[in-house]
mmCIF file of C-alpha atoms in Angstrom:
data_model
loop_
_atom_site.group_PDB
_atom_site.id
_atom_site.type_symbol
_atom_site.label_atom_id
_atom_site.label_comp_id
_atom_site.label_asym_id
_atom_site.label_seq_id
_atom_site.Cartn_x
_atom_site.Cartn_y
_atom_site.Cartn_z
ATOM 1 C CA UNK A 1 127.513 160.151 30.194
ATOM 2 C CA UNK A 2 129.142 157.996 27.609
ATOM 3 C CA UNK A 3 126.993 155.503 25.638
ATOM 4 C CA UNK A 4 125.573 152.855 27.967
ATOM 5 C CA UNK A 5 123.769 149.666 26.783
ATOM 6 C CA UNK A 6 121.106 148.574 29.264
ATOM 7 C CA UNK A 7 119.983 144.985 28.272
ATOM 8 C CA UNK A 8 116.264 144.547 28.827
ATOM 9 C CA UNK A 9 115.483 142.225 31.761
ATOM 10 C CA UNK A 10 119.187 141.797 32.589
ATOM 11 C CA UNK A 11 119.938 139.896 35.808
ATOM 12 C CA UNK A 12 123.488 138.836 36.621
ATOM 13 C CA UNK A 13 123.804 134.996 36.624
ATOM 14 C CA UNK A 14 126.294 135.094 39.519
ATOM 15 C CA UNK A 15 126.405 136.997 42.748
ATOM 16 C CA UNK A 16 129.232 139.103 43.903
ATOM 17 C CA UNK A 17 131.076 136.306 45.752
ATOM 18 C CA UNK A 18 130.575 133.819 42.983
ATOM 19 C CA UNK A 19 131.737 136.442 40.496
ATOM 20 C CA UNK A 20 135.021 136.951 42.447
ATOM 21 C CA UNK A 21 135.640 133.185 42.525
ATOM 22 C CA UNK A 22 134.777 132.890 38.799
ATOM 23 C CA UNK A 23 137.298 135.733 37.920
ATOM 24 C CA UNK A 24 140.030 133.874 39.776
ATOM 25 C CA UNK A 25 139.077 130.569 38.137
ATOM 26 C CA UNK A 26 139.110 132.049 34.583
ATOM 27 C CA UNK A 27 142.212 134.117 34.940
ATOM 28 C CA UNK A 28 144.212 131.161 36.296
ATOM 29 C CA UNK A 29 142.979 128.653 33.791
ATOM 30 C CA UNK A 30 143.172 130.824 30.683
ATOM 31 C CA UNK A 31 146.743 132.026 31.303
ATOM 32 C CA UNK A 32 147.951 128.494 31.728
ATOM 33 C CA UNK A 33 146.242 127.408 28.560
ATOM 34 C CA UNK A 34 147.674 130.347 26.650
ATOM 35 C CA UNK A 35 151.158 129.688 27.885
ATOM 36 C CA UNK A 36 150.804 126.043 26.853
ATOM 37 C CA UNK A 37 149.361 126.688 23.391
ATOM 38 C CA UNK A 38 152.075 129.339 22.480
ATOM 39 C CA UNK A 39 154.912 128.026 24.692
ATOM 40 C CA UNK A 40 155.164 131.219 26.766
ATOM 41 C CA UNK A 41 156.989 131.806 29.997
ATOM 42 C CA UNK A 42 155.686 134.378 32.523
ATOM 43 C CA UNK A 43 157.795 137.529 33.075
ATOM 44 C CA UNK A 44 157.414 140.568 35.351
ATOM 45 C CA UNK A 45 156.457 143.798 33.594
ATOM 46 C CA UNK A 46 156.747 147.493 34.447
ATOM 47 C CA UNK A 47 153.724 149.753 35.237
ATOM 48 C CA UNK A 48 155.563 152.758 33.868
ATOM 49 C CA UNK A 49 158.529 153.565 31.547
ATOM 50 C CA UNK A 50 160.701 156.637 30.954
ATOM 51 C CA UNK A 51 159.384 159.127 28.537
ATOM 52 C CA UNK A 52 161.223 159.736 25.277
ATOM 53 C CA UNK A 53 162.615 156.279 24.600
ATOM 54 C CA UNK A 54 159.885 155.216 22.214
ATOM 55 C CA UNK A 55 159.005 152.159 24.455
ATOM 56 C CA UNK A 56 155.527 153.198 25.363
ATOM 57 C CA UNK A 57 152.699 152.161 23.042
ATOM 58 C CA UNK A 58 151.280 155.154 21.092
ATOM 59 C CA UNK A 59 147.909 153.375 20.398
ATOM 60 C CA UNK A 60 146.210 155.646 17.801
ATOM 61 C CA UNK A 61 148.721 158.491 18.452
ATOM 62 C CA UNK A 62 146.282 160.778 20.168
ATOM 63 C CA UNK A 63 145.752 159.291 23.679
ATOM 64 C CA UNK A 64 147.574 161.046 26.448
ATOM 65 C CA UNK A 65 149.736 158.847 28.729
ATOM 66 C CA UNK A 66 149.417 159.465 32.465
ATOM 67 C CA UNK A 67 152.882 160.881 33.437
ATOM 68 C CA UNK A 68 154.690 162.006 36.488
ATOM 69 C CA UNK A 69 158.145 163.388 37.529
ATOM 70 C CA UNK A 70 160.691 161.235 39.254
ATOM 71 C CA UNK A 71 162.565 163.154 42.081
ATOM 72 C CA UNK A 72 165.601 160.837 42.169
ATOM 73 C CA UNK A 73 166.108 161.152 38.388
ATOM 74 C CA UNK A 74 166.237 164.911 38.218
ATOM 75 C CA UNK A 75 162.554 165.284 37.616
ATOM 76 C CA UNK A 76 162.690 162.996 34.510
ATOM 77 C CA UNK A 77 159.234 162.174 33.288
ATOM 78 C CA UNK A 78 157.854 158.556 33.596
ATOM 79 C CA UNK A 79 154.699 157.413 31.754
ATOM 80 C CA UNK A 80 152.291 154.807 32.771
ATOM 81 C CA UNK A 81 152.233 152.246 29.969
ATOM 82 C CA UNK A 82 149.387 152.203 27.430
ATOM 83 C CA UNK A 83 150.432 148.631 26.598
ATOM 84 C CA UNK A 84 153.739 146.678 26.487
ATOM 85 C CA UNK A 85 153.903 146.141 22.704
ATOM 86 C CA UNK A 86 157.482 147.361 22.333
ATOM 87 C CA UNK A 87 158.766 146.515 25.812
ATOM 88 C CA UNK A 88 158.083 142.840 25.279
ATOM 89 C CA UNK A 89 160.178 142.788 22.119
ATOM 90 C CA UNK A 90 163.094 144.328 24.072
ATOM 91 C CA UNK A 91 162.560 141.689 26.776
ATOM 92 C CA UNK A 92 162.682 138.825 24.197
ATOM 93 C CA UNK A 93 166.167 140.018 23.234
ATOM 94 C CA UNK A 94 167.250 140.587 26.838
ATOM 95 C CA UNK A 95 166.126 136.996 27.791
ATOM 96 C CA UNK A 96 167.503 135.458 24.630
ATOM 97 C CA UNK A 97 164.266 133.747 23.829
ATOM 98 C CA UNK A 98 164.601 131.320 20.966
ATOM 99 C CA UNK A 99 162.238 130.997 17.941
ATOM 100 C CA UNK A 100 159.012 129.087 18.710
ATOM 101 C CA UNK A 101 159.020 130.349 22.361
ATOM 102 C CA UNK A 102 157.863 133.554 24.046
ATOM 103 C CA UNK A 103 156.845 135.507 27.072
ATOM 104 C CA UNK A 104 153.599 136.706 28.651
ATOM 105 C CA UNK A 105 152.837 139.119 31.465
ATOM 106 C CA UNK A 106 150.073 140.959 33.311
ATOM 107 C CA UNK A 107 149.706 144.393 31.699
ATOM 108 C CA UNK A 108 147.991 147.087 33.739
ATOM 109 C CA UNK A 109 147.378 150.459 32.186
ATOM 110 C CA UNK A 110 145.518 153.709 32.853
ATOM 111 C CA UNK A 111 143.863 155.338 29.792
ATOM 112 C CA UNK A 112 142.621 158.718 30.960
ATOM 113 C CA UNK A 113 141.127 159.551 27.558
ATOM 114 C CA UNK A 114 138.884 156.492 27.254
ATOM 115 C CA UNK A 115 135.214 156.987 26.641
ATOM 116 C CA UNK A 116 133.525 155.039 29.421
ATOM 117 C CA UNK A 117 130.786 152.502 28.573
ATOM 118 C CA UNK A 118 129.982 148.840 29.106
ATOM 119 C CA UNK A 119 133.306 147.691 27.654
ATOM 120 C CA UNK A 120 135.740 150.635 28.213
ATOM 121 C CA UNK A 121 137.238 151.687 31.558
ATOM 122 C CA UNK A 122 139.969 154.006 32.733
ATOM 123 C CA UNK A 123 141.745 150.815 33.918
ATOM 124 C CA UNK A 124 142.962 148.301 31.316
ATOM 125 C CA UNK A 125 144.221 144.818 32.328
ATOM 126 C CA UNK A 126 145.268 142.367 29.755
ATOM 127 C CA UNK A 127 147.635 139.409 29.131
ATOM 128 C CA UNK A 128 150.405 140.841 26.993
ATOM 129 C CA UNK A 129 152.355 138.166 25.120
ATOM 130 C CA UNK A 130 155.220 138.059 22.559
ATOM 131 C CA UNK A 131 156.932 135.208 20.847
ATOM 132 C CA UNK A 132 160.103 134.917 18.701
ATOM 133 C CA UNK A 133 159.540 133.836 15.063
ATOM 134 C CA UNK A 134 161.709 133.276 12.015
ATOM 135 C CA UNK A 135 161.595 135.088 8.728
ATOM 136 C CA UNK A 136 159.687 132.174 7.191
ATOM 137 C CA UNK A 137 156.993 132.691 9.867
ATOM 138 C CA UNK A 138 156.150 136.138 8.660
ATOM 139 C CA UNK A 139 153.103 134.916 6.697
ATOM 140 C CA UNK A 140 149.362 135.226 6.895
ATOM 141 C CA UNK A 141 149.159 131.450 7.326
ATOM 142 C CA UNK A 142 151.353 131.477 10.518
ATOM 143 C CA UNK A 143 149.346 134.397 11.890
ATOM 144 C CA UNK A 144 146.012 132.483 11.402
ATOM 145 C CA UNK A 145 147.601 129.297 12.979
ATOM 146 C CA UNK A 146 148.378 131.337 16.134
ATOM 147 C CA UNK A 147 144.951 132.885 16.186
ATOM 148 C CA UNK A 148 143.390 129.390 16.129
ATOM 149 C CA UNK A 149 145.464 128.311 19.066
ATOM 150 C CA UNK A 150 144.381 131.424 21.082
ATOM 151 C CA UNK A 151 140.785 130.765 20.147
ATOM 152 C CA UNK A 152 141.066 127.087 21.273
ATOM 153 C CA UNK A 153 142.170 128.314 24.783
ATOM 154 C CA UNK A 154 139.151 130.611 24.827
ATOM 155 C CA UNK A 155 136.889 127.769 24.044
ATOM 156 C CA UNK A 156 138.333 125.569 26.751
ATOM 157 C CA UNK A 157 137.902 128.454 29.182
ATOM 158 C CA UNK A 158 134.255 128.874 28.218
ATOM 159 C CA UNK A 159 133.701 125.095 28.761
ATOM 160 C CA UNK A 160 135.245 125.310 32.293
ATOM 161 C CA UNK A 161 133.180 128.224 33.222
ATOM 162 C CA UNK A 162 129.910 126.662 32.083
ATOM 163 C CA UNK A 163 130.780 123.291 33.820
ATOM 164 C CA UNK A 164 131.547 125.144 37.022
ATOM 165 C CA UNK A 165 128.417 127.349 36.892
ATOM 166 C CA UNK A 166 125.636 125.359 35.134
ATOM 167 C CA UNK A 167 123.487 128.513 35.022
ATOM 168 C CA UNK A 168 125.874 129.732 32.266
ATOM 169 C CA UNK A 169 125.353 128.286 28.798
ATOM 170 C CA UNK A 170 128.057 128.386 26.058
ATOM 171 C CA UNK A 171 127.537 130.610 23.042
ATOM 172 C CA UNK A 172 130.823 130.774 21.288
ATOM 173 C CA UNK A 173 131.114 128.871 17.888
ATOM 174 C CA UNK A 174 133.600 126.060 17.606
ATOM 175 C CA UNK A 175 135.759 127.778 14.984
ATOM 176 C CA UNK A 176 136.793 131.358 14.257
ATOM 177 C CA UNK A 177 136.199 133.013 10.816
ATOM 178 C CA UNK A 178 138.933 134.970 9.054
ATOM 179 C CA UNK A 179 138.233 138.021 6.839
ATOM 180 C CA UNK A 180 140.350 140.967 5.712
ATOM 181 C CA UNK A 181 139.220 144.524 6.499
ATOM 182 C CA UNK A 182 139.060 145.308 2.744
ATOM 183 C CA UNK A 183 136.778 142.335 2.104
ATOM 184 C CA UNK A 184 134.593 143.425 4.965
ATOM 185 C CA UNK A 185 134.354 146.893 3.464
ATOM 186 C CA UNK A 186 133.395 145.420 0.198
ATOM 187 C CA UNK A 187 130.647 143.352 1.798
ATOM 188 C CA UNK A 188 129.172 146.315 3.674
ATOM 189 C CA UNK A 189 130.272 149.507 1.785
ATOM 190 C CA UNK A 190 127.627 151.760 3.277
ATOM 191 C CA UNK A 191 128.354 150.883 6.983
ATOM 192 C CA UNK A 192 130.817 152.329 9.434
ATOM 193 C CA UNK A 193 133.725 150.148 10.637
ATOM 194 C CA UNK A 194 131.910 149.384 13.893
ATOM 195 C CA UNK A 195 128.697 148.456 12.053
ATOM 196 C CA UNK A 196 130.692 146.110 9.812
ATOM 197 C CA UNK A 197 132.189 144.357 12.825
ATOM 198 C CA UNK A 198 128.807 143.840 14.260
ATOM 199 C CA UNK A 199 127.373 142.445 11.056
ATOM 200 C CA UNK A 200 130.152 139.978 10.438
ATOM 201 C CA UNK A 201 130.323 138.897 14.095
ATOM 202 C CA UNK A 202 126.550 138.387 14.281
ATOM 203 C CA UNK A 203 126.901 136.206 11.148
ATOM 204 C CA UNK A 204 129.896 134.065 12.262
ATOM 205 C CA UNK A 205 129.954 134.353 16.059
ATOM 206 C CA UNK A 206 133.816 134.675 16.279
ATOM 207 C CA UNK A 207 135.917 136.561 13.715
ATOM 208 C CA UNK A 208 139.463 137.592 13.095
ATOM 209 C CA UNK A 209 139.666 140.818 11.106
ATOM 210 C CA UNK A 210 142.924 141.247 9.265
ATOM 211 C CA UNK A 211 144.774 144.305 7.999
ATOM 212 C CA UNK A 212 144.013 146.678 10.895
ATOM 213 C CA UNK A 213 145.892 149.858 10.346
ATOM 214 C CA UNK A 214 146.286 149.967 6.575
ATOM 215 C CA UNK A 215 144.187 152.297 4.464
ATOM 216 C CA UNK A 216 141.365 150.689 2.593
ATOM 217 C CA UNK A 217 139.732 151.513 -0.749
ATOM 218 C CA UNK A 218 137.603 154.240 0.770
ATOM 219 C CA UNK A 219 140.876 155.931 2.023
ATOM 220 C CA UNK A 220 140.194 155.168 5.545
ATOM 221 C CA UNK A 221 141.618 152.680 8.126
ATOM 222 C CA UNK A 222 139.356 150.023 9.599
ATOM 223 C CA UNK A 223 140.846 151.089 12.932
ATOM 224 C CA UNK A 224 144.015 152.829 14.020
ATOM 225 C CA UNK A 225 147.309 151.031 14.766
ATOM 226 C CA UNK A 226 150.672 152.563 15.666
ATOM 227 C CA UNK A 227 153.378 152.449 13.051
ATOM 228 C CA UNK A 228 155.969 150.831 15.086
ATOM 229 C CA UNK A 229 154.741 147.492 16.299
ATOM 230 C CA UNK A 230 152.210 145.592 14.170
ATOM 231 C CA UNK A 231 153.048 145.115 10.504
ATOM 232 C CA UNK A 232 149.957 146.477 8.706
ATOM 233 C CA UNK A 233 151.791 147.290 5.396
ATOM 234 C CA UNK A 234 153.474 144.154 4.133
ATOM 235 C CA UNK A 235 151.700 142.335 1.369
ATOM 236 C CA UNK A 236 150.905 138.719 2.473
ATOM 237 C CA UNK A 237 151.170 135.637 0.429
ATOM 238 C CA UNK A 238 147.488 135.897 -0.590
ATOM 239 C CA UNK A 239 148.184 139.362 -2.098
ATOM 240 C CA UNK A 240 146.386 141.231 0.772
ATOM 241 C CA UNK A 241 147.960 143.951 2.912
ATOM 242 C CA UNK A 242 148.813 143.430 6.524
ATOM 243 C CA UNK A 243 150.022 140.726 8.887
ATOM 244 C CA UNK A 244 147.909 141.629 11.921
ATOM 245 C CA UNK A 245 144.343 141.789 13.157
ATOM 246 C CA UNK A 246 141.697 141.710 15.850
ATOM 247 C CA UNK A 247 139.843 138.794 17.485
ATOM 248 C CA UNK A 248 136.114 139.724 17.964
ATOM 249 C CA UNK A 249 133.135 137.751 19.143
ATOM 250 C CA UNK A 250 129.389 138.334 19.029
ATOM 251 C CA UNK A 251 128.100 138.887 22.548
ATOM 252 C CA UNK A 252 124.376 138.179 22.758
ATOM 253 C CA UNK A 253 123.951 139.852 26.142
ATOM 254 C CA UNK A 254 124.789 143.291 24.783
ATOM 255 C CA UNK A 255 123.684 142.545 21.215
ATOM 256 C CA UNK A 256 127.026 143.684 19.768
ATOM 257 C CA UNK A 257 130.451 142.646 18.857
ATOM 258 C CA UNK A 258 133.317 142.733 21.372
ATOM 259 C CA UNK A 259 137.050 142.859 20.574
ATOM 260 C CA UNK A 260 138.954 140.451 22.790
ATOM 261 C CA UNK A 261 142.512 140.752 21.293
ATOM 262 C CA UNK A 262 144.636 142.988 19.172
ATOM 263 C CA UNK A 263 147.563 141.144 17.792
ATOM 264 C CA UNK A 264 149.932 140.560 14.874
ATOM 265 C CA UNK A 265 153.304 139.878 13.356
ATOM 266 C CA UNK A 266 155.551 142.755 14.382
ATOM 267 C CA UNK A 267 157.420 145.107 12.034
ATOM 268 C CA UNK A 268 160.784 144.127 10.629
ATOM 269 C CA UNK A 269 163.182 146.873 9.616
ATOM 270 C CA UNK A 270 161.703 147.449 6.201
ATOM 271 C CA UNK A 271 158.129 147.534 7.536
ATOM 272 C CA UNK A 272 159.054 149.920 10.312
ATOM 273 C CA UNK A 273 160.680 152.390 7.976
ATOM 274 C CA UNK A 274 157.785 152.114 5.488
ATOM 275 C CA UNK A 275 155.133 152.633 8.115
ATOM 276 C CA UNK A 276 156.978 155.609 9.745
ATOM 277 C CA UNK A 277 157.104 157.141 6.275
ATOM 278 C CA UNK A 278 153.446 156.463 5.603
ATOM 279 C CA UNK A 279 152.457 158.111 8.941
ATOM 280 C CA UNK A 280 155.019 160.937 8.441
ATOM 281 C CA UNK A 281 156.724 159.952 11.718
ATOM 282 C CA UNK A 282 160.299 159.452 10.374
ATOM 283 C CA UNK A 283 161.738 161.385 13.408
ATOM 284 C CA UNK A 284 160.945 158.431 15.572
ATOM 285 C CA UNK A 285 163.659 156.433 13.820
ATOM 286 C CA UNK A 286 166.103 157.986 16.275
ATOM 287 C CA UNK A 287 164.338 156.776 19.470
ATOM 288 C CA UNK A 288 165.966 153.990 21.563
ATOM 289 C CA UNK A 289 163.454 151.177 20.589
ATOM 290 C CA UNK A 290 163.622 152.019 16.902
ATOM 291 C CA UNK A 291 167.409 152.189 16.886
ATOM 292 C CA UNK A 292 167.506 148.720 18.610
ATOM 293 C CA UNK A 293 165.317 147.254 15.843
ATOM 294 C CA UNK A 294 167.103 149.034 12.964
ATOM 295 C CA UNK A 295 170.450 147.789 14.351
ATOM 296 C CA UNK A 296 169.368 144.045 14.281
ATOM 297 C CA UNK A 297 169.411 143.863 18.098
ATOM 298 C CA UNK A 298 165.725 142.698 18.353
ATOM 299 C CA UNK A 299 164.320 139.365 17.173
ATOM 300 C CA UNK A 300 161.460 138.956 14.787
ATOM 301 C CA UNK A 301 158.316 138.428 16.718
ATOM 302 C CA UNK A 302 154.542 138.004 16.884
ATOM 303 C CA UNK A 303 152.497 139.277 19.800
ATOM 304 C CA UNK A 304 149.343 140.877 21.205
ATOM 305 C CA UNK A 305 147.166 141.552 24.130
ATOM 306 C CA UNK A 306 144.095 139.718 25.414
ATOM 307 C CA UNK A 307 141.728 141.642 27.699
ATOM 308 C CA UNK A 308 141.449 140.050 31.125
ATOM 309 C CA UNK A 309 138.347 141.765 32.414
ATOM 310 C CA UNK A 310 136.682 141.529 29.019
ATOM 311 C CA UNK A 311 137.368 137.757 28.829
ATOM 312 C CA UNK A 312 136.014 137.304 32.368
ATOM 313 C CA UNK A 313 133.002 139.478 31.452
ATOM 314 C CA UNK A 314 131.799 137.337 28.643
ATOM 315 C CA UNK A 315 132.733 134.009 30.321
ATOM 316 C CA UNK A 316 130.586 135.037 33.326
ATOM 317 C CA UNK A 317 127.787 136.566 31.175
ATOM 318 C CA UNK A 318 128.094 140.079 32.617
ATOM 319 C CA UNK A 319 126.661 143.238 30.935
ATOM 320 C CA UNK A 320 129.216 145.801 32.173
ATOM 321 C CA UNK A 321 133.022 145.574 32.615
ATOM 322 C CA UNK A 322 132.596 147.392 35.978
ATOM 323 C CA UNK A 323 130.952 144.113 37.313
ATOM 324 C CA UNK A 324 134.358 142.549 36.822
ATOM 325 C CA UNK A 325 136.918 145.233 37.736
ATOM 326 C CA UNK A 326 137.062 148.104 40.224
ATOM 327 C CA UNK A 327 137.399 151.458 38.502
ATOM 328 C CA UNK A 328 136.026 155.034 38.602
ATOM 329 C CA UNK A 329 132.641 155.708 36.875
ATOM 330 C CA UNK A 330 130.481 158.741 36.517
ATOM 331 C CA UNK A 331 127.808 158.832 39.198
ATOM 332 C CA UNK A 332 125.004 158.970 36.642
ATOM 333 C CA UNK A 333 126.386 155.807 35.043
ATOM 334 C CA UNK A 334 126.588 154.054 38.372
ATOM 335 C CA UNK A 335 122.945 154.946 39.064
ATOM 336 C CA UNK A 336 121.788 153.864 35.627
ATOM 337 C CA UNK A 337 123.642 150.553 35.922
ATOM 338 C CA UNK A 338 122.068 149.878 39.405
ATOM 339 C CA UNK A 339 118.681 150.545 37.936
ATOM 340 C CA UNK A 340 119.387 148.132 35.032
ATOM 341 C CA UNK A 341 120.638 145.368 37.305
ATOM 342 C CA UNK A 342 124.397 145.910 36.636
ATOM 343 C CA UNK A 343 126.006 146.194 40.042
ATOM 344 C CA UNK A 344 129.450 147.870 39.597
ATOM 345 C CA UNK A 345 132.327 146.901 41.867
#
């Protein structure tokens, strides 16, 4: 069984029926706030895409996509999306979205290689969003401005949840702290990346860690990021590398940090070629998505994903993501969760 945290004395604040109503309330409220903050319009997204076009997200490059043959396309292979990072940018161009505006959608994915625990499921659901920007917007300052807007929507959602269910008490700080992955390594040089995340989140409550995907002074990445969507190699105006990052919060119920969002300014042509070279993936330049970008057919953009079940989990003070979403879990994990007061759907 994968690692399972069993909070001592845990008892769900809401029953099953209240939880389902709470999930609906949070999802409807947050997506409206997110759309308003970032000027996003909702679009319909695919569950799967054709293999070999470079559209599917490669995540860390080792996860296997769920795939299947399509009878009416001569047994061509389709892949269930890992995320919609590149598909959204194609859609911005297709819909002729102008700078300062964007799109969002419900992204549903299956990640068969996920290690299952309190936060990780085979089923991934998130709000994927993408907005058109200008060349002048490709700065660390602009990135942080967008992060603050997203965090403001999260805070308003927490207020609504606690007003609706008085047994829930707010715990998020009123502002989010920014730190670069290299500075975090310098602060805690003997810790692992996960331990560093826990330390900084416990200190500040909510943190945006920048520069996810670039190699740090110890020769390692803070976390993996594919070479062809987030820009993790451009030197920003403050002299630090990377125009992307992760939103994390400290979650007292589990006594650990939780990542709520991965996001960033996307690669331009120069960053794409540079990052493919760094990762020794130059052969991907010939894929459909990459050719569209290199041929100036795609707009500059910023985007990311925000976990739906994770957001509902922390807003409703749950200890396991299986209390929010229906998925498949090992039988020994189900039994252990039942004994610990975590009733999985």
